[in-house]
Coordinates of C-alpha atoms and ligand atoms in Angstrom, one line a residue:
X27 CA 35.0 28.4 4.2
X28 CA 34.1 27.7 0.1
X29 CA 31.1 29.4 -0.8
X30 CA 29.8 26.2 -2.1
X31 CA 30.3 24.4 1.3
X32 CA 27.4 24.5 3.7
X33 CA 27.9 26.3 7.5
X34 CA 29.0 23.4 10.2
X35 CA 25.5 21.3 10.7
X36 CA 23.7 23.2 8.0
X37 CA 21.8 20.4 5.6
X38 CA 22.9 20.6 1.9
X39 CA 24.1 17.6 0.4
X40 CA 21.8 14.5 0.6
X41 CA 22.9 11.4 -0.2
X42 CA 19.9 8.3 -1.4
X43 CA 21.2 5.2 -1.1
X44 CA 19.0 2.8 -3.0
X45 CA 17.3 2.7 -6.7
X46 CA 14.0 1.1 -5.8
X47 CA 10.7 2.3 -5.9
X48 CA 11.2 3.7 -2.6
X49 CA 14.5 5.2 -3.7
X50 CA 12.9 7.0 -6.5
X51 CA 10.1 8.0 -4.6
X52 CA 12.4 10.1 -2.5
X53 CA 15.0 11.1 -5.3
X54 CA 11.9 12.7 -7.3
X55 CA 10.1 14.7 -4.2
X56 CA 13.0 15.8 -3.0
X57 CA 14.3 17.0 -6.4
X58 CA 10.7 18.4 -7.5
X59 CA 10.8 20.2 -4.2
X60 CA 14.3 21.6 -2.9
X61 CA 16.5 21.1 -6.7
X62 CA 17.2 25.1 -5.5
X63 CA 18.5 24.5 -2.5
X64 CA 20.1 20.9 -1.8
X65 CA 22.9 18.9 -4.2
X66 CA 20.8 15.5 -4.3
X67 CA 22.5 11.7 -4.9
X68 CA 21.3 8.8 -5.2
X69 CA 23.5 5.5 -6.0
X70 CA 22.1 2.2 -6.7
X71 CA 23.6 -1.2 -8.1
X72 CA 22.0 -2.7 -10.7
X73 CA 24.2 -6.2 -10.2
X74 CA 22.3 -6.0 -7.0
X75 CA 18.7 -5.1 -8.5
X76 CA 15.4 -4.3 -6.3
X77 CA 12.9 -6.6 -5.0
X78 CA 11.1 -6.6 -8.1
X79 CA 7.3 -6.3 -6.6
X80 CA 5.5 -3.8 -5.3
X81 CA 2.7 -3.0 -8.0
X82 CA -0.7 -2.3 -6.3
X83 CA -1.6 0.8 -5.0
X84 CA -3.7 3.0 -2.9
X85 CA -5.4 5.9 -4.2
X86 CA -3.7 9.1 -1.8
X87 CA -0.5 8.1 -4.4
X88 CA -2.5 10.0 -7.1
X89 CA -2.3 13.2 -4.3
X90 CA 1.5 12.6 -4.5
X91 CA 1.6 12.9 -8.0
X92 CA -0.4 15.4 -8.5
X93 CA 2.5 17.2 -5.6
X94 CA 5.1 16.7 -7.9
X95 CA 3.3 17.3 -11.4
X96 CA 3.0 14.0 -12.9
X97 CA 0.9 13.8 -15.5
X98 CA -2.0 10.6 -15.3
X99 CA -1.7 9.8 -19.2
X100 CA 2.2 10.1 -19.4
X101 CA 2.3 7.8 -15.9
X102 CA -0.3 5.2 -16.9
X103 CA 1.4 4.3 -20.5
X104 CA 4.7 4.4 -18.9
X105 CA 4.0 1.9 -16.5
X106 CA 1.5 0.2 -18.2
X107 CA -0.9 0.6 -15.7
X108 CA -4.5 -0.1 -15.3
X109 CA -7.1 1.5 -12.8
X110 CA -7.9 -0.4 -9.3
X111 CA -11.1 0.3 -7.4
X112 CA -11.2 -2.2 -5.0
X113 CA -9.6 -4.8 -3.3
X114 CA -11.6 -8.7 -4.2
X115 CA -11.1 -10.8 -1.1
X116 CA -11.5 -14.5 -2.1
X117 CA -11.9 -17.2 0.7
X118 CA -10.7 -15.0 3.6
X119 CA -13.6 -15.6 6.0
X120 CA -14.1 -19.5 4.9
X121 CA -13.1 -21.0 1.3
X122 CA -16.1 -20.0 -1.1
X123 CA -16.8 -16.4 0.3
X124 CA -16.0 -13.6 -1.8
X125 CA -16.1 -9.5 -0.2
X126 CA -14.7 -6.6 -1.8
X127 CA -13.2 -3.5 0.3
X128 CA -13.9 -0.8 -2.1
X129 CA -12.3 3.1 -2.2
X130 CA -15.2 4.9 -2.5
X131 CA -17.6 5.9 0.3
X132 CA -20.3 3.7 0.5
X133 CA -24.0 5.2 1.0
X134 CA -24.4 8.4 2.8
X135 CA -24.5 9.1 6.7
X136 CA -26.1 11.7 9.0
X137 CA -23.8 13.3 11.3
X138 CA -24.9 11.4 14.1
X139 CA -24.3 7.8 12.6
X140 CA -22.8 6.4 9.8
X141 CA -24.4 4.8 6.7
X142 CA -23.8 1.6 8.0
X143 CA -26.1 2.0 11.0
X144 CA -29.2 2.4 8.2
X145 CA -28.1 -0.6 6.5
X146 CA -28.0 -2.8 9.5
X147 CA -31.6 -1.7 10.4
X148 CA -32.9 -2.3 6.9
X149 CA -31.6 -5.7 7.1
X150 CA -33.1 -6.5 10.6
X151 CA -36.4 -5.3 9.3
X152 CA -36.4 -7.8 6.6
X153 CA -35.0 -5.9 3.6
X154 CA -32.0 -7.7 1.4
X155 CA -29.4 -5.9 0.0
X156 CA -25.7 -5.7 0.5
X157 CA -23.4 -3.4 1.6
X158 CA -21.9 -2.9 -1.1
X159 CA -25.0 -2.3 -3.3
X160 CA -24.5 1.4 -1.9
X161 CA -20.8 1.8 -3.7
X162 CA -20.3 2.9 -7.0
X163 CA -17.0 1.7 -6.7
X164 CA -17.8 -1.9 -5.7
X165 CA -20.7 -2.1 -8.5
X166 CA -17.9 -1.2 -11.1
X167 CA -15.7 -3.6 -9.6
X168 CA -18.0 -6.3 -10.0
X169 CA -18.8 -5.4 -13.7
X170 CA -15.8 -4.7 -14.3
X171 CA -16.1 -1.6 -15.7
X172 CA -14.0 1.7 -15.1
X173 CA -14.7 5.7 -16.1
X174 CA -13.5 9.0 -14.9
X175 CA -16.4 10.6 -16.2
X176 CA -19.1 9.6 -14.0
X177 CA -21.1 11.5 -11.5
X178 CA -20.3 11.2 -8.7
X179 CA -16.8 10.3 -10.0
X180 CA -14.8 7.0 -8.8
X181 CA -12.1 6.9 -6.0
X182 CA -9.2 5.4 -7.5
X183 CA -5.3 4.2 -7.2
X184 CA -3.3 2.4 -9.8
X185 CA -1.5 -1.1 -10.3
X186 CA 1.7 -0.7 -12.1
X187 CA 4.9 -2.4 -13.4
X188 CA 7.3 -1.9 -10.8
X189 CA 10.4 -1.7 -13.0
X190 CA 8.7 1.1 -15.0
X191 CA 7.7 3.0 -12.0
X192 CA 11.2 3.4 -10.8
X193 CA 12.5 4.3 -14.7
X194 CA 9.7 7.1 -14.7
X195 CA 10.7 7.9 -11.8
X196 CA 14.5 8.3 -12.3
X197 CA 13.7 10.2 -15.2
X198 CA 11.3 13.4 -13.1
X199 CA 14.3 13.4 -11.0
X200 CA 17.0 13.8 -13.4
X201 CA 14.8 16.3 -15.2
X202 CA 15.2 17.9 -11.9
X203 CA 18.7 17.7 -11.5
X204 CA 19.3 15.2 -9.4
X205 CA 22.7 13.2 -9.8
X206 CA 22.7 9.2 -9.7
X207 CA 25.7 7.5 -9.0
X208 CA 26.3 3.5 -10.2
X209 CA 27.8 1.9 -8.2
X210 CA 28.0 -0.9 -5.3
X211 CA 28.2 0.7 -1.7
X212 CA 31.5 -1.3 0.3
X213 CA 31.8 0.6 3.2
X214 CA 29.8 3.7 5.2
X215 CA 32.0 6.0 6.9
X216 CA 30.8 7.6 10.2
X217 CA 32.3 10.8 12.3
X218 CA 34.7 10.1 15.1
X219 CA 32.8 11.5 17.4
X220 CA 28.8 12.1 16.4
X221 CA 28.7 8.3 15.1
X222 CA 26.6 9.8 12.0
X223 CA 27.1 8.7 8.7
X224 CA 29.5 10.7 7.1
X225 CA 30.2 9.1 3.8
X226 CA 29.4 6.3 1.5
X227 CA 32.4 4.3 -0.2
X228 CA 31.7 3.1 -3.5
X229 CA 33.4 0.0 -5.4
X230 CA 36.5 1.6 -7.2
X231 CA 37.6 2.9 -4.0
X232 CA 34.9 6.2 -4.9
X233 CA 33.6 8.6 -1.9
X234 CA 30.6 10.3 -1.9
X235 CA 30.2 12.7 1.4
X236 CA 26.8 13.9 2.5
X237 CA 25.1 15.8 5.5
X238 CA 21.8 14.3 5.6
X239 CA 21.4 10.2 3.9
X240 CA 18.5 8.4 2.9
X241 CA 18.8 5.1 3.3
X242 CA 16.1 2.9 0.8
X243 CA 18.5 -0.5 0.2
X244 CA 15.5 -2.2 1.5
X245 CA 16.1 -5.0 3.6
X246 CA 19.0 -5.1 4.1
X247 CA 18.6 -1.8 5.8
X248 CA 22.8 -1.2 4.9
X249 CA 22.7 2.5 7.0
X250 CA 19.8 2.2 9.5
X251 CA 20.4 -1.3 10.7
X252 CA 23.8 -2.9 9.4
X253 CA 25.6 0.7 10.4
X254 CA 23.3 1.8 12.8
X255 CA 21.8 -0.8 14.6
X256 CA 18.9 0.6 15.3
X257 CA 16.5 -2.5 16.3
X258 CA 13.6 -3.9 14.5
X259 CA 10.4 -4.4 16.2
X260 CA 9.1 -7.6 15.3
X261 CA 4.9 -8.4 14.2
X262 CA 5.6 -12.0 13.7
X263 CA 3.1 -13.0 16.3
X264 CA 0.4 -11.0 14.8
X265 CA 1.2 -11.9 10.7
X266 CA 2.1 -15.0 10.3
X267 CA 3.3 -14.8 6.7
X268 CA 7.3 -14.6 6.3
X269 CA 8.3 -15.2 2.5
X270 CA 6.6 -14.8 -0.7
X271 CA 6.8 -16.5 -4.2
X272 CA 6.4 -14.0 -7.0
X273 CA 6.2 -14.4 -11.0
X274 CA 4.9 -12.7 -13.6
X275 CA 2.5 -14.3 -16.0
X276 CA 0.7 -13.6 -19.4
X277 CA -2.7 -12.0 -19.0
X278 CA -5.6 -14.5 -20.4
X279 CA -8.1 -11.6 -20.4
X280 CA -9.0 -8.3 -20.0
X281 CA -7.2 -6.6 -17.0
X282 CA -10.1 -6.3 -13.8
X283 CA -10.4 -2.7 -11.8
X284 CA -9.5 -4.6 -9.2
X285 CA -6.3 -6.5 -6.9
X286 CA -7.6 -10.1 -6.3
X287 CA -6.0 -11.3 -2.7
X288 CA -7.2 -14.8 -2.7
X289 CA -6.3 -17.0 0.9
X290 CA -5.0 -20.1 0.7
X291 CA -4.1 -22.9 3.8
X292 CA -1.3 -20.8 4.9
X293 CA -1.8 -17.3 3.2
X294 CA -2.9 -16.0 0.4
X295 CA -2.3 -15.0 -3.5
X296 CA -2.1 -11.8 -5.2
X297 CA -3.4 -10.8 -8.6
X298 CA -2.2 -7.5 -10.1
X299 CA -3.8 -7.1 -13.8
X300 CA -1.1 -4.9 -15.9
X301 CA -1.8 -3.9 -19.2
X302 CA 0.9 -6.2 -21.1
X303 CA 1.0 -8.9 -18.3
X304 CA -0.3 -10.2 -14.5
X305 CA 2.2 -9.8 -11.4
X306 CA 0.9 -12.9 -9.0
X307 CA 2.5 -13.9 -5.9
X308 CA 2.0 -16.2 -3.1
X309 CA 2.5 -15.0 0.2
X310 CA 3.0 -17.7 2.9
X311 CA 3.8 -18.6 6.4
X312 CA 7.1 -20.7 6.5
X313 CA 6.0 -22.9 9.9
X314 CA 2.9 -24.0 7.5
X315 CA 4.3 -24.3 3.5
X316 CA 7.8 -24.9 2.2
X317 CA 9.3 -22.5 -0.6
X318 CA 9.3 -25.4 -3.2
X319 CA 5.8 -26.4 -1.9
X320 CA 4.4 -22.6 -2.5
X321 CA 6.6 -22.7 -5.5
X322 CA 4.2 -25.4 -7.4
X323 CA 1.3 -24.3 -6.1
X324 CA 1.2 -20.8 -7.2
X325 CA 2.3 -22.2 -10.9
X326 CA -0.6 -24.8 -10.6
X327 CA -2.6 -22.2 -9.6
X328 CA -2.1 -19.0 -11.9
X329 CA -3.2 -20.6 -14.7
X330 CA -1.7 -18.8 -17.1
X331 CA 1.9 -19.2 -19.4
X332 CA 4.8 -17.6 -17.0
X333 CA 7.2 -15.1 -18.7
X334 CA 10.4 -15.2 -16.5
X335 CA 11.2 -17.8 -13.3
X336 CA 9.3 -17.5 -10.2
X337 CA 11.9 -15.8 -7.3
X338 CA 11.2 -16.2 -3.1
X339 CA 10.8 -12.7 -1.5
X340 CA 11.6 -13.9 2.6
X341 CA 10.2 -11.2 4.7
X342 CA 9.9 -10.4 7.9
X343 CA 7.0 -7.7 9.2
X344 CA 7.7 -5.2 11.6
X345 CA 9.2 -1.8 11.7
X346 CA 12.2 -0.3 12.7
X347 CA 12.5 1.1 15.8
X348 CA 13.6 4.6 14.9
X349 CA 12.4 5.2 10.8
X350 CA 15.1 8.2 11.4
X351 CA 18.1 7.6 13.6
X352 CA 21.0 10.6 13.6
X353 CA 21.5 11.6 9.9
X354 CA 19.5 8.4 8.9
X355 CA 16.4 8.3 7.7
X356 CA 15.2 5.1 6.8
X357 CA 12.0 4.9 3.8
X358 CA 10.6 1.9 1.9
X359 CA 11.4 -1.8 2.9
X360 CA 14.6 -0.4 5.1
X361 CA 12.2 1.3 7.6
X362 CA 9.8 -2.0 7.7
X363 CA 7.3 -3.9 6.3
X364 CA 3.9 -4.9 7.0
X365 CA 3.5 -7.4 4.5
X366 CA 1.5 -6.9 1.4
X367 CA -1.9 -7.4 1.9
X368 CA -4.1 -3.9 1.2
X369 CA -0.9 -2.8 -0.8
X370 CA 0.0 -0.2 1.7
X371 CA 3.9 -0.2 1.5
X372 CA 4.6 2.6 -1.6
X373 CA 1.9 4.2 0.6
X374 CA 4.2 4.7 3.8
X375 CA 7.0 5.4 1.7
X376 CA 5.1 8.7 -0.2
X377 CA 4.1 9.4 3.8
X378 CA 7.5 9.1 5.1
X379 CA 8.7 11.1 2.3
X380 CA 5.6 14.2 2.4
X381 CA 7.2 14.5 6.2
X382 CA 10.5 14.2 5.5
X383 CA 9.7 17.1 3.4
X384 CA 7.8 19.3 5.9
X385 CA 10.1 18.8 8.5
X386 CA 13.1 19.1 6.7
X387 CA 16.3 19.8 8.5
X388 CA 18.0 22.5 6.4
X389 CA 19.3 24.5 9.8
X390 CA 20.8 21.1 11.2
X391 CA 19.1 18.3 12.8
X392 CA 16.7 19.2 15.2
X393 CA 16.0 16.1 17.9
X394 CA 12.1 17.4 18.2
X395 CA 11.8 17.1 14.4
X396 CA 13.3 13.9 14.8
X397 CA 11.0 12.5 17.5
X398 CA 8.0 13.9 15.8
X399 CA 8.8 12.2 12.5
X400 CA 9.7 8.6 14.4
X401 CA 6.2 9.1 16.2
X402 CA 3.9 9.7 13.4
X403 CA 5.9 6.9 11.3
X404 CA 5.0 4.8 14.1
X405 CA 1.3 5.6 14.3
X406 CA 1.3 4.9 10.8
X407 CA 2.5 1.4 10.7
X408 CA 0.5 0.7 13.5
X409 CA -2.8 2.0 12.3
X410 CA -1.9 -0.2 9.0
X411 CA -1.0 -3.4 11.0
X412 CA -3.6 -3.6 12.9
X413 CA -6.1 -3.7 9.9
X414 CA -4.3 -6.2 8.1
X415 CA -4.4 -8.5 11.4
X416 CA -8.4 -8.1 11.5
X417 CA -7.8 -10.1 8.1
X418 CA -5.9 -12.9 9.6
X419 CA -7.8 -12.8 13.2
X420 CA -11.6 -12.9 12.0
X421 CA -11.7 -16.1 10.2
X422 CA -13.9 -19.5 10.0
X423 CA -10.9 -21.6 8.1
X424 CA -9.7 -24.9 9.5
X425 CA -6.2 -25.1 8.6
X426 CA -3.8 -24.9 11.3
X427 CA -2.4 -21.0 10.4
X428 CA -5.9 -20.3 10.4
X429 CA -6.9 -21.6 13.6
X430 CA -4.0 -19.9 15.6
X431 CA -4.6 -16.6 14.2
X432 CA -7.8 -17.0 15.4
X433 CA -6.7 -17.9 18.6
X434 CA -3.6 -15.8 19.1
X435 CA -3.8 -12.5 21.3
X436 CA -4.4 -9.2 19.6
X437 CA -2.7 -6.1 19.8
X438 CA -5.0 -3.9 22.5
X439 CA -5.4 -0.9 20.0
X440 CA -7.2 -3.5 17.7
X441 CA -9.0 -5.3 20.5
X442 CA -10.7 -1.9 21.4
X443 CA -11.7 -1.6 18.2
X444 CA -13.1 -4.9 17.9
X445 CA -15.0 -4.1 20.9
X446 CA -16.4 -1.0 19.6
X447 CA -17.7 -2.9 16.9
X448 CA -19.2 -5.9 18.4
X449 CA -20.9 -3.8 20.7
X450 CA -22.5 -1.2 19.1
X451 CA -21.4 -1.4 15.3
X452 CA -19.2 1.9 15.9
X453 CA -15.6 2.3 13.9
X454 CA -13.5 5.1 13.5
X455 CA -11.0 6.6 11.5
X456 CA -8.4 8.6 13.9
X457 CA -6.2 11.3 12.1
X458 CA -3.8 10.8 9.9
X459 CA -4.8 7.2 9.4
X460 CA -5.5 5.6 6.2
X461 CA -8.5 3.6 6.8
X462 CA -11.6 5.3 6.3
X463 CA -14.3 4.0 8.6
X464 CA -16.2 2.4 4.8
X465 CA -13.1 0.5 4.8
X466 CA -13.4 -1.1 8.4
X467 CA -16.8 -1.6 8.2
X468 CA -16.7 -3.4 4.7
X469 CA -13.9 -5.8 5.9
X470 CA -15.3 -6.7 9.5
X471 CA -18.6 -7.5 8.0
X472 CA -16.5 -9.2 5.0
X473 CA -14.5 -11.6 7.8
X474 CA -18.0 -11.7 9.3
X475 CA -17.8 -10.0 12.3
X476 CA -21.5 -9.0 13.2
X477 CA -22.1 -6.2 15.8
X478 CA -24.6 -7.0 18.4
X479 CA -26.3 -3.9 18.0
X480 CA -26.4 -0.3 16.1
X481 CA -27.0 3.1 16.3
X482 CA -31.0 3.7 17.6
X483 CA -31.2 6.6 15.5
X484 CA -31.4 4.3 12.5
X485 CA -34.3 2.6 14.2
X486 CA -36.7 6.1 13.9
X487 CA -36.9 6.0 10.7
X488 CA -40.2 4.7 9.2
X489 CA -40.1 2.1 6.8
X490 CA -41.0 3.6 3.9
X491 CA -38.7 6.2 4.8
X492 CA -36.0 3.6 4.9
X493 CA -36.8 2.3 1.5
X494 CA -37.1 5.6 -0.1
X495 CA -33.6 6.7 1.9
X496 CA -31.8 2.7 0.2
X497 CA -33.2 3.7 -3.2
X498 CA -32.6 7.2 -3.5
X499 CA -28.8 6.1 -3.0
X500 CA -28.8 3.1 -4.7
X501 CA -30.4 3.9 -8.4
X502 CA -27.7 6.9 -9.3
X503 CA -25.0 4.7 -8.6
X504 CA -26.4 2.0 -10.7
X505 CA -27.0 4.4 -13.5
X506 CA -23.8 5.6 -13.0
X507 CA -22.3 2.3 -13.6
X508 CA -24.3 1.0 -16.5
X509 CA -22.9 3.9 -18.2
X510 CA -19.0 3.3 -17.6
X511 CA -17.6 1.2 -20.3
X512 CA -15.3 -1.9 -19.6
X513 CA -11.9 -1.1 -18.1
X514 CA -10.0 -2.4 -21.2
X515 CA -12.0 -0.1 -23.6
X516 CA -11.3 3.0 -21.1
X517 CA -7.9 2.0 -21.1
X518 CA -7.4 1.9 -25.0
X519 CA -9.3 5.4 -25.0
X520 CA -7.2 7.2 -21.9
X521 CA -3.6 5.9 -21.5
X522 CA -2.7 2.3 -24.0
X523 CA 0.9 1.8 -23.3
X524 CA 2.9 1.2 -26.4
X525 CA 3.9 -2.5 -26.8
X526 CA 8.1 -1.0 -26.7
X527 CA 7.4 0.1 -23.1
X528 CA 7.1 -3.3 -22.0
X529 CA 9.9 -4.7 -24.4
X530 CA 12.6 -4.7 -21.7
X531 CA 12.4 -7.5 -19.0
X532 CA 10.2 -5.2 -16.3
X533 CA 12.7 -5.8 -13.4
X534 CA 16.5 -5.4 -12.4
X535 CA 17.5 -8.3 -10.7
Ligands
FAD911 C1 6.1 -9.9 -1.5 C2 6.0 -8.4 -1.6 C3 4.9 -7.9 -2.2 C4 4.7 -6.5 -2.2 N1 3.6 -5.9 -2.8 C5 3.4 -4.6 -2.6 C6 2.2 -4.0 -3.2 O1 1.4 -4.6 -3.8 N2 2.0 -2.6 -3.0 C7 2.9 -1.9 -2.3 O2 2.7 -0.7 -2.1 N3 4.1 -2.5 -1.8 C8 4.3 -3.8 -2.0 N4 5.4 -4.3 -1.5 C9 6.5 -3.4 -0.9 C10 7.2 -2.8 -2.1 O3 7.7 -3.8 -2.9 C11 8.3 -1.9 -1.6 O4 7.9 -1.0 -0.7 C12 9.0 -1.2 -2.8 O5 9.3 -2.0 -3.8 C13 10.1 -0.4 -2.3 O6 11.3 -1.2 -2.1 P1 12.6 -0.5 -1.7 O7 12.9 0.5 -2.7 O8 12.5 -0.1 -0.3 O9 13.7 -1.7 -1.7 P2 14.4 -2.5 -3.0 O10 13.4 -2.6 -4.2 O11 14.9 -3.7 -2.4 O12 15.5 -1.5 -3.5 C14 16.8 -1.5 -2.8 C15 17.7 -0.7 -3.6 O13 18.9 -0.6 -2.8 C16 20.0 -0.9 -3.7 N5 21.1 -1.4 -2.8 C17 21.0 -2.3 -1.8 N6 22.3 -2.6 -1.3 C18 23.1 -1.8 -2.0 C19 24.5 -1.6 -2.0 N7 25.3 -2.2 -1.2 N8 25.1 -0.7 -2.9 C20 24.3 0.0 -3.8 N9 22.9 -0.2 -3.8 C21 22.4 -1.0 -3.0 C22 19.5 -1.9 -4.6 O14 20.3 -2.0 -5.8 C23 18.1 -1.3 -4.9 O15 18.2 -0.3 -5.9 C24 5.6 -5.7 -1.5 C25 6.8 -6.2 -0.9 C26 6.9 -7.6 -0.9 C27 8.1 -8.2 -0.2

């Protein structure tokens, strides 16, 4: 055997297929972590592009980079990213309501019961307020102001360009060693008799072998699915919304901390403030809107100058039914998609990816691994759909997408937890889940779902007590955030991107 050429079923050659965010997500972990001990390849066509969205965040991506040494400054101006602190939903629970779901912790709990217990009892005894009152990061949000130099400090994530992202990306991983190939994948080669992949074929008649492949072409899913087959598990019942019109647009003022997801008759809009520009969208359900329909409306309704064509993203939520299948592993829009509502997709991808790492396979493919990674990728998505339902379920619209969310049956791992809540206010967040328990409660009271009752414990507490307990909470955080300046002039201080960043249409297409 060559020295050079890894023992039969030993892991050393990794082959990425796919240059979009989720591509590049994997291309620079992998390369920050194992550049020592694996040859690492990604290939990606640029006739063929990426989706070309994917631009709000949540904040464990900030862990992530942190993982793989990226420095906040160098990131922000090469994306030309702003600061998000919240999510602002507009007419969710009826048209006219507003509720932000925040990242920070709102108020502070006892072990026995969660803030939110307090709150509820100072509101039955007669004392106004709002949830949100108690959250330094929903007060910022709402004045529109951003710091990292407040005490307590602000839980944060980012909105970014997407096309930047993956360029910043490509270039830690290069740095790192990692090889990318150009090219337009024809043909995947599998073994006689394992059925794994054993090689990629490349326009120009070009080979590239590898033990291990990752497969981010999104969704076309060309190694999981098209080579595969593994099955997709469909969510179509539960999220309506199948297709999405997105466009970029001039910004016609300073950028807010926060993603604006704004429902409409049969879905809703996103609003992603950039420094140089505004990604928008509308996401819709095809039984209810037609692509030319959604088309003018979200131009009507952006209200600001376009700066390239508006394109149709069609979708379809779900997951696949093995995110790793034989010498497959599946990541980003290949593996599934929820849809994009609480930006959770680049999310899953940077989990997939952190697993993929710990259990990686350098000894040969181990089926236990495999299992285990297929199980918590499951829990994952699950955990993530069901929140985004609670969105679509727990609504007072009248349109006709509206009404039948409202009607249609829910998964039973949300259904107990609607229970929980209705009951006795309770809500939970189970490991490794992304959803704190602030972030449940802020959203079912947001779609107005009012529990019947709450913990007693919050009833002992004397009234002045109480009061004292709201206020002592309540006044540092305000202080906190009459001392943050705006977002824009924190921006200008921290990380302003330099106009040539953004010179270059943002992305491939
Ligand atoms: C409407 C919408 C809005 C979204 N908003 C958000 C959001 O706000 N936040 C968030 O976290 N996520 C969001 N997402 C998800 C996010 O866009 C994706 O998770 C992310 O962009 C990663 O995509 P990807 O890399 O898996 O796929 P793609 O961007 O589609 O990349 C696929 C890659 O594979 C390559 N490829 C495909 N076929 C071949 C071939 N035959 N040969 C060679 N190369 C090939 C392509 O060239 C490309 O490089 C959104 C998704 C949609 C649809």
């Amino acid at each position: 055997m060559d020295e050079h050429q890894a023992p039969p079923g030993r892991i050393r050659k990794v082959v990425i297929a796919g240059g979009g965010t989720a591509g590049w997500l994997a291309a620079c972990a992998l390369a920050h972590q194992f550049r020592d001990r694996l040859d690492i390849t990604l290939v990606e066509s640029e006739q063929i592009g990426t989706v070309g969205v994917g631009e709000s965040t949540v904040p464990p991506i900030r862990t992530f980079h942190r993982f793989v040494q990226i420095d906040e400054q160098a990131f922000l101006r090469a994306v030309s990213g702003t600061f998000k602190l919240s999510i602002s939903f507009e007419h969710w629970r009826r048209p006219g309501d507003r509720y932000i779901h925040p990242f920070g912790a709102t108020g502070q709990g006892t072990w026995a019961a969660a803030f939110h217990h307090f709150w509820l009892d100072s509101r039955r005894r007669g004392m106004p307020s709002e949830l949100g009152d108690f959250c330094l990061e929903t007060l910022a949000s709402r004045a529109d102001r951003f710091s990292l130099d407040t005490d307590p400090q602000v839980n944060y994530a980012y909105h970014l360009d997407a096309g930047l992202y993956a360029k910043f990306l490509r270039a830690q991983a290069e740095r790192h060693g990692l090889v990318r190939v150009e090219g337009r994948i024809e043909a995947v080669v599998r073994h006689a008799t394992s059925g794994h992949v054993a090689a990629l074929v490349l326009d120009g008649d070009r080979r590239i072998d590898g033990d291990l492949f990752i497969d981010c072409t999104g969704f076309r899913g060309l190694l999981i699915e098209q080579t595969l087959q593994t099955g997709y598990e469909d969510w179509n019942q539960w999220l309506p919304c199948d297709r999405a019109v997105a466009v970029q647009t001039e910004s016609v003022g300073p950028p807010v901390p926060y993603t604006r997801a704004i429902a409409h008759e049969a879905g809703w809009r996103w609003h992603i403030p950039l420094q140089h520009r505004v990604g928008c969208g509308l996401v819709f359900s095809s039984r209810y809107m037609s692509d030319d329909q959604a088309q003018a409306k979200l131009l009507r309704d952006v209200c600001a100058r376009p700066l390239r064509d508006p394109w149709v993203v069609p979708f379809r939520t779900g997951r696949r039914r093995q995110a790793w299948n034989g010498n497959v592993v599946s990541l980003g829009l290949a593996s599934g998609f929820i849809e994009p509502l609480e930006s959770t997709s680049l999310h899953l991808t940077i989990s997939a990816v952190v697993r993929l790492i710990q259990l990686f396979p350098f000894d040969g493919l181990s089926p236990a691994l495999v299992d285990q990674f297929n199980a918590v990728s499951r829990a994952e998505m699950e955990h993530v759909r069901d929140f985004i339902i609670l969105h679509y379920h727990a609504n007072q619209r009248d349109e006709p997408m509206w009404a039948a969310c409202r009607d249609m049956a829910l998964p039973p791992s949300l259904e107990v937890r609607l229970q929980a809540w209705r009951e006795r206010a309770h809500a939970w967040q189970g490991a490794d889940e992304l959803f704190r328990v602030d972030s449940w409660t802020h959203v079912l009271l947001g779609q107005g779902i009012v529990p019947r009752q709450h913990h007693p414990l919050a009833r002992a507490l004397r009234d002045e007590d109480l009061r004292h307990l709201l206020r002592a909470i309540r006044e540092p955080v305000e202080r906190a955030v009459e001392q943050m300046p705006s977002q824009q002039a924190f921006i200008d201080r921290y990380c302003k991107a330099d106009a040539a960043v953004w010179g270059a249409p943002s992305a491939v297409r």
